[in-house]
Coordinates of C-alpha atoms and ligand atoms in Angstrom, one line a residue:
X17 CA -7.7 19.3 -16.1
X18 CA -10.2 17.7 -13.8
X19 CA -10.5 18.3 -10.6
X20 CA -10.1 15.1 -8.2
X21 CA -10.8 13.6 -4.9
X22 CA -7.2 12.5 -4.6
X23 CA -5.2 15.6 -5.7
X24 CA -7.9 18.1 -2.4
X25 CA -6.9 14.9 0.2
X26 CA -3.1 14.8 -1.1
X27 CA -3.6 18.3 0.5
X28 CA -5.2 17.0 3.6
X29 CA -8.7 18.9 2.0
X30 CA -10.1 15.4 2.2
X31 CA -13.7 14.9 2.7
X32 CA -15.1 19.1 2.4
X33 CA -18.1 18.2 0.3
X34 CA -21.1 19.9 2.6
X35 CA -24.7 19.1 1.0
X36 CA -26.5 22.1 -0.2
X37 CA -29.8 22.8 0.5
X38 CA -32.0 22.6 -3.7
X39 CA -32.8 25.9 -5.3
X40 CA -36.4 26.7 -6.0
X41 CA -36.2 25.5 -9.8
X42 CA -33.2 23.4 -10.1
X43 CA -33.4 19.3 -10.6
X44 CA -33.0 17.6 -7.5
X45 CA -29.8 16.2 -9.2
X46 CA -28.0 19.1 -9.1
X47 CA -28.5 19.8 -5.6
X48 CA -26.4 16.6 -4.5
X49 CA -23.1 16.5 -3.4
X50 CA -19.9 16.2 -5.5
X51 CA -18.7 12.8 -5.8
X52 CA -14.9 12.1 -7.7
X53 CA -14.9 8.9 -9.2
X54 CA -12.5 6.9 -8.7
X55 CA -11.9 5.3 -11.8
X56 CA -10.3 8.1 -13.3
X57 CA -9.0 9.8 -10.3
X58 CA -4.8 10.6 -10.8
X59 CA -2.8 10.9 -6.8
X60 CA -1.3 14.4 -6.8
X61 CA 2.9 14.5 -8.4
X62 CA 5.1 16.9 -9.2
X63 CA 3.8 16.4 -11.9
X64 CA 0.1 17.3 -11.0
X65 CA 1.0 20.6 -9.0
X66 CA 2.3 22.4 -12.2
X67 CA -0.8 20.9 -14.1
X68 CA -2.9 22.3 -11.0
X69 CA -0.8 25.4 -11.0
X70 CA -1.4 26.1 -15.0
X71 CA -5.4 25.4 -14.1
X72 CA -4.9 28.3 -11.7
X73 CA -3.6 30.8 -14.1
X74 CA -6.4 29.9 -16.4
X75 CA -9.0 30.7 -14.0
X76 CA -9.9 34.5 -14.2
X77 CA -7.6 37.5 -11.3
X78 CA -5.5 34.6 -10.6
X79 CA -1.9 34.4 -12.0
X80 CA -0.1 33.0 -8.6
X81 CA 2.5 29.8 -8.9
X82 CA 2.7 28.9 -5.6
X83 CA 0.8 25.7 -4.9
X84 CA -1.3 26.6 -1.9
X85 CA -2.7 30.0 -3.8
X86 CA -3.1 27.7 -7.5
X87 CA -4.8 25.5 -5.0
X88 CA -7.0 27.9 -3.2
X89 CA -8.0 29.0 -6.7
X90 CA -9.0 26.3 -8.3
X91 CA -11.6 25.3 -5.6
X92 CA -12.5 29.0 -5.6
X93 CA -13.5 28.4 -9.0
X94 CA -14.6 24.5 -9.0
X95 CA -16.9 25.5 -5.8
X96 CA -18.9 28.5 -8.4
X97 CA -19.1 25.5 -11.2
X98 CA -19.9 22.6 -8.9
X99 CA -22.3 24.7 -6.3
X100 CA -20.7 23.3 -3.1
X101 CA -19.2 25.0 -0.5
X102 CA -16.2 24.6 1.5
X103 CA -17.0 24.5 5.0
X104 CA -13.8 26.1 6.5
X105 CA -11.0 28.0 5.0
X106 CA -8.4 26.4 4.0
X107 CA -5.4 25.6 6.9
X108 CA -2.0 27.3 5.7
X109 CA 0.9 29.1 6.2
X110 CA 2.8 31.4 4.6
X111 CA 4.6 29.7 2.3
X112 CA 8.4 29.7 1.7
X113 CA 9.8 32.9 -0.2
X114 CA 10.2 32.2 -4.2
X115 CA 9.2 28.3 -3.7
X116 CA 9.3 25.7 -6.5
X117 CA 7.4 23.1 -6.7
X118 CA 10.6 20.5 -6.0
X119 CA 10.4 23.7 -2.7
X120 CA 7.0 21.9 -1.6
X121 CA 7.5 19.4 0.9
X122 CA 5.2 16.3 -0.7
X123 CA 3.2 14.4 1.9
X124 CA 5.7 11.6 1.8
X125 CA 8.1 13.8 2.3
X126 CA 6.9 15.4 6.0
X127 CA 7.7 12.9 9.3
X128 CA 4.3 11.5 11.1
X129 CA 4.3 13.5 13.7
X130 CA 3.9 16.3 11.8
X131 CA 1.1 15.4 9.5
X132 CA -2.2 17.4 9.6
X133 CA -4.4 15.1 9.1
X134 CA -3.0 11.2 10.5
X135 CA -7.1 10.3 10.7
X136 CA -7.6 10.2 7.3
X137 CA -5.0 7.1 7.3
X138 CA -6.1 5.7 10.7
X139 CA -10.2 5.9 10.2
X140 CA -9.4 3.9 6.2
X141 CA -6.9 2.1 7.7
X142 CA -9.8 1.2 10.3
X143 CA -12.3 0.2 7.2
X144 CA -10.0 -2.3 5.9
X145 CA -10.0 -3.9 8.8
X146 CA -12.8 -5.3 8.0
X147 CA -13.3 -5.9 4.6
X148 CA -14.4 -9.0 2.9
X149 CA -12.2 -10.9 0.3
X150 CA -13.4 -9.8 -3.2
X151 CA -14.0 -5.7 -1.6
X152 CA -10.2 -6.2 -0.3
X153 CA -9.2 -6.9 -3.4
X154 CA -11.2 -4.3 -5.7
X155 CA -9.2 -1.4 -2.3
X156 CA -5.5 -2.3 -2.4
X157 CA -6.4 -2.0 -7.3
X158 CA -7.7 1.4 -6.3
X159 CA -4.7 1.8 -3.7
X160 CA -4.2 5.2 -3.5
X161 CA -2.1 5.4 0.0
X162 CA 1.1 5.6 -0.8
X163 CA 2.8 7.4 -3.5
X164 CA 3.7 3.8 -4.9
X165 CA 0.6 4.1 -7.1
X166 CA 2.2 6.6 -8.8
X167 CA 4.1 4.7 -10.9
X168 CA 2.7 1.2 -10.9
X169 CA 0.6 -1.1 -13.4
X170 CA -0.3 -4.0 -11.6
X171 CA -1.0 -3.9 -7.3
X172 CA 0.3 -7.7 -6.4
X173 CA -2.8 -8.4 -3.8
X174 CA -1.7 -12.0 -3.6
X175 CA -2.3 -14.7 -5.3
X176 CA -2.8 -19.0 -3.4
X177 CA -5.4 -20.8 -1.7
X178 CA -7.2 -18.0 0.7
X179 CA -7.6 -20.9 2.9
X180 CA -4.2 -22.3 3.0
X181 CA -3.2 -23.4 6.7
X182 CA 1.3 -21.9 5.3
X183 CA 1.2 -18.5 4.1
X184 CA 4.7 -16.5 2.5
X185 CA 5.5 -13.2 2.9
X186 CA 7.7 -11.7 1.0
X187 CA 8.8 -7.9 0.3
X188 CA 7.1 -5.8 -2.3
X189 CA 6.3 -6.2 -6.3
X190 CA 9.5 -6.2 -9.0
X191 CA 9.3 -5.6 -12.0
X192 CA 7.3 -8.6 -13.6
X193 CA 5.2 -8.9 -11.2
X194 CA 3.9 -5.5 -11.4
X195 CA 3.2 -6.7 -15.1
X196 CA 1.7 -9.1 -14.5
X197 CA 0.4 -8.4 -10.9
X198 CA 0.9 -11.9 -9.7
X199 CA 3.5 -11.8 -6.7
X200 CA 6.5 -14.4 -7.5
X201 CA 6.6 -14.4 -10.9
X202 CA 10.3 -14.4 -12.4
X203 CA 13.6 -17.0 -11.3
X204 CA 13.1 -15.8 -7.9
X205 CA 9.3 -16.9 -8.1
X206 CA 10.8 -20.2 -9.8
X207 CA 12.5 -21.2 -7.2
X208 CA 10.0 -20.8 -4.6
X209 CA 7.7 -23.0 -6.7
X210 CA 10.4 -25.5 -6.7
X211 CA 11.0 -24.9 -2.8
X212 CA 7.8 -25.3 -1.6
X213 CA 7.1 -27.8 -4.0
X214 CA 10.0 -30.3 -2.6
X215 CA 7.7 -29.9 0.4
X216 CA 4.2 -30.8 -0.8
X217 CA 3.0 -26.9 -1.3
X218 CA 2.5 -25.5 -4.5
X219 CA 0.4 -21.6 -4.4
X220 CA -1.9 -23.3 -6.8
X221 CA -3.1 -25.8 -3.8
X222 CA -2.2 -24.8 -0.2
X223 CA 0.0 -21.9 0.1
X224 CA -1.1 -17.9 0.0
X225 CA 1.9 -15.7 -0.8
X226 CA 2.0 -12.2 -0.8
X227 CA 4.0 -9.7 0.0
X228 CA 4.7 -6.8 2.9
X229 CA 4.3 -3.9 0.2
X230 CA 2.3 -4.4 -3.2
X231 CA 3.3 -1.6 -5.4
X232 CA 5.9 -1.8 -6.8
X233 CA 8.4 0.0 -6.2
X234 CA 10.5 2.3 -8.0
X235 CA 13.8 1.0 -9.7
X236 CA 13.1 -2.3 -7.1
X237 CA 14.5 0.3 -4.8
X238 CA 13.8 -0.2 -1.0
X239 CA 10.1 0.4 0.4
X240 CA 9.7 3.1 2.2
X241 CA 8.8 3.2 5.9
X242 CA 6.0 5.4 5.1
X243 CA 4.4 2.9 2.8
X244 CA 5.5 0.2 4.4
X245 CA 3.1 1.6 7.1
X246 CA 0.5 3.1 4.4
X247 CA 0.3 -1.0 3.3
X248 CA 0.5 -2.4 6.6
X249 CA -3.7 -2.4 6.9
X250 CA -3.8 -5.2 3.9
X251 CA -1.2 -6.8 4.3
X252 CA -2.5 -7.8 8.6
X253 CA -6.4 -7.8 6.4
X254 CA -5.2 -11.0 4.1
X255 CA -3.4 -12.6 7.4
X256 CA -6.8 -11.8 9.6
X257 CA -8.4 -14.2 6.7
X258 CA -6.9 -16.6 5.7
X259 CA -6.4 -18.0 9.2
X260 CA -2.2 -19.3 8.1
X261 CA -0.9 -21.7 11.2
X262 CA 1.9 -20.8 10.3
X263 CA 3.7 -18.2 8.2
X264 CA 6.9 -17.6 6.4
X265 CA 8.9 -14.1 6.1
X266 CA 10.6 -14.5 3.0
X267 CA 13.5 -11.7 3.5
X268 CA 15.0 -9.6 5.6
X269 CA 12.9 -7.4 4.1
X270 CA 9.9 -9.2 5.1
X271 CA 10.7 -10.6 8.1
X272 CA 11.8 -7.4 9.8
X273 CA 8.5 -4.8 8.7
X274 CA 6.5 -8.4 10.1
X275 CA 8.0 -9.1 13.6
X276 CA 9.0 -4.9 13.6
X277 CA 12.2 -5.1 14.3
X278 CA 16.4 -4.1 12.6
X279 CA 18.1 -7.3 13.7
X280 CA 20.0 -9.2 10.9
X281 CA 18.1 -12.1 9.1
X282 CA 21.2 -14.2 10.3
X283 CA 19.8 -13.3 14.3
X284 CA 15.9 -14.4 13.1
X285 CA 16.7 -18.0 11.6
X286 CA 16.3 -21.2 13.0
X287 CA 13.5 -19.7 15.7
X288 CA 10.1 -18.9 16.0
X289 CA 8.3 -15.5 16.2
X290 CA 4.5 -14.7 16.4
X291 CA 3.2 -11.8 14.0
X292 CA -0.8 -11.0 15.0
X293 CA -0.8 -14.8 16.7
X294 CA 1.2 -16.7 14.5
X295 CA 3.6 -18.7 14.4
X296 CA 6.3 -17.0 11.5
X297 CA 9.9 -18.6 11.1
X298 CA 12.1 -16.4 8.9
X299 CA 14.1 -18.0 5.4
X300 CA 16.5 -15.8 2.8
X301 CA 14.6 -14.7 0.4
X302 CA 14.2 -16.3 -3.4
X303 CA 16.2 -13.5 -5.0
X304 CA 19.2 -13.4 -3.2
X305 CA 19.3 -17.8 -3.6
X306 CA 19.7 -17.5 -6.9
X307 CA 23.0 -15.6 -6.1
X308 CA 24.9 -17.5 -3.7
X309 CA 23.6 -20.8 -3.9
X310 CA 26.2 -21.7 -0.8
X311 CA 23.1 -20.2 2.1
X312 CA 20.0 -23.0 0.0
X313 CA 21.0 -25.1 2.9
X314 CA 20.1 -23.0 5.5
X315 CA 16.8 -22.3 3.2
X316 CA 15.7 -26.1 3.7
X317 CA 17.0 -26.3 7.1
X318 CA 14.8 -23.4 7.2
X319 CA 11.9 -25.3 6.0
X320 CA 11.7 -28.1 7.7
X321 CA 11.5 -25.4 11.6
X322 CA 8.9 -24.3 9.5
X323 CA 7.5 -27.9 8.9
X324 CA 8.3 -28.6 12.0
X325 CA 6.8 -26.2 13.8
X326 CA 3.0 -26.7 11.5
X327 CA 3.0 -29.7 12.6
X328 CA 3.9 -28.6 16.5
X329 CA 0.6 -25.9 15.0
X330 CA -1.8 -28.7 14.1
X331 CA -0.7 -30.2 17.3
X332 CA -1.9 -27.8 19.5
X333 CA -5.3 -26.9 17.6
X334 CA -5.7 -30.7 18.5
X335 CA -5.4 -30.7 21.7
X336 CA -3.4 -32.2 21.5
Ligands
LIG224 N1 9.8 -10.3 -4.5 C1 9.0 -9.7 -4.0 O1 10.2 -10.3 -2.1 N2 7.9 -10.3 -4.4 C2 7.4 -10.5 -4.9 O2 6.3 -10.7 -5.6 C3 8.4 -11.2 -6.6 C4 9.5 -10.3 -5.4

């Protein structure tokens, strides 16, 4: 099994490669630091850990099936093979008695405050805040900041006019979106497009549509707090780049995530909120409206409030 940066990162061992001095009779290229190949990078999951242990057991003199020991063995073998030096010994605690791989606390299971390398996440988040559109889209397409990357077909970046005045924000891709890499392409998307057309808006023309979460949660389960936190820098950057005059949050989850509240959608509707200085209107998720036709009237009222808020923001921008 090839050794990948994502695997080391997952174990809290990121950024450990150092350049060594070239050996006298060695071509210079061999002394370059090892650069992991992202195009083939895989995230480390339980299956990968099992593979890691199998790989370790093939390292001469190492029979352990404990994941940390396994990682140590594979790292040592890799260092010998690749001629790299790890700066410091791996920090580790005593393994639990007779651990199985399911007993090992995976990064996403560990409470945020207990994680050993929060700086890594924050550093990446700072970096995301300065990306341009194309680099941002590229980053999202290969993102491994949370475990949702393991099962996605496509990350769903967003679609529409990158200079739009209106930005619509949904929850997370579903099955169809995951397949096609575009937000709101199923029945809910059709309804959303009709609603937009009714107020002279469209994703082809003057709206940008994105989701809070860029990768499909398995089985369309609710995204977890940690997944939202890791994905947030992408949405923040999208909002900063689009510079919309209005955001419409589609559904409870999008509204609660954007506004950092647990308030009900009923209490959030009908008022103007704020996200990063942009007015936000909350309305029902189109998938909900497909099941609850009476609430379509309320969604229409929300769109009217959105239009009024938008016009108001234009007046403010004109200094009227
Ligand atoms: N629901 C969402 O919130 N977003 C999509 O892209 C599709 C369905």
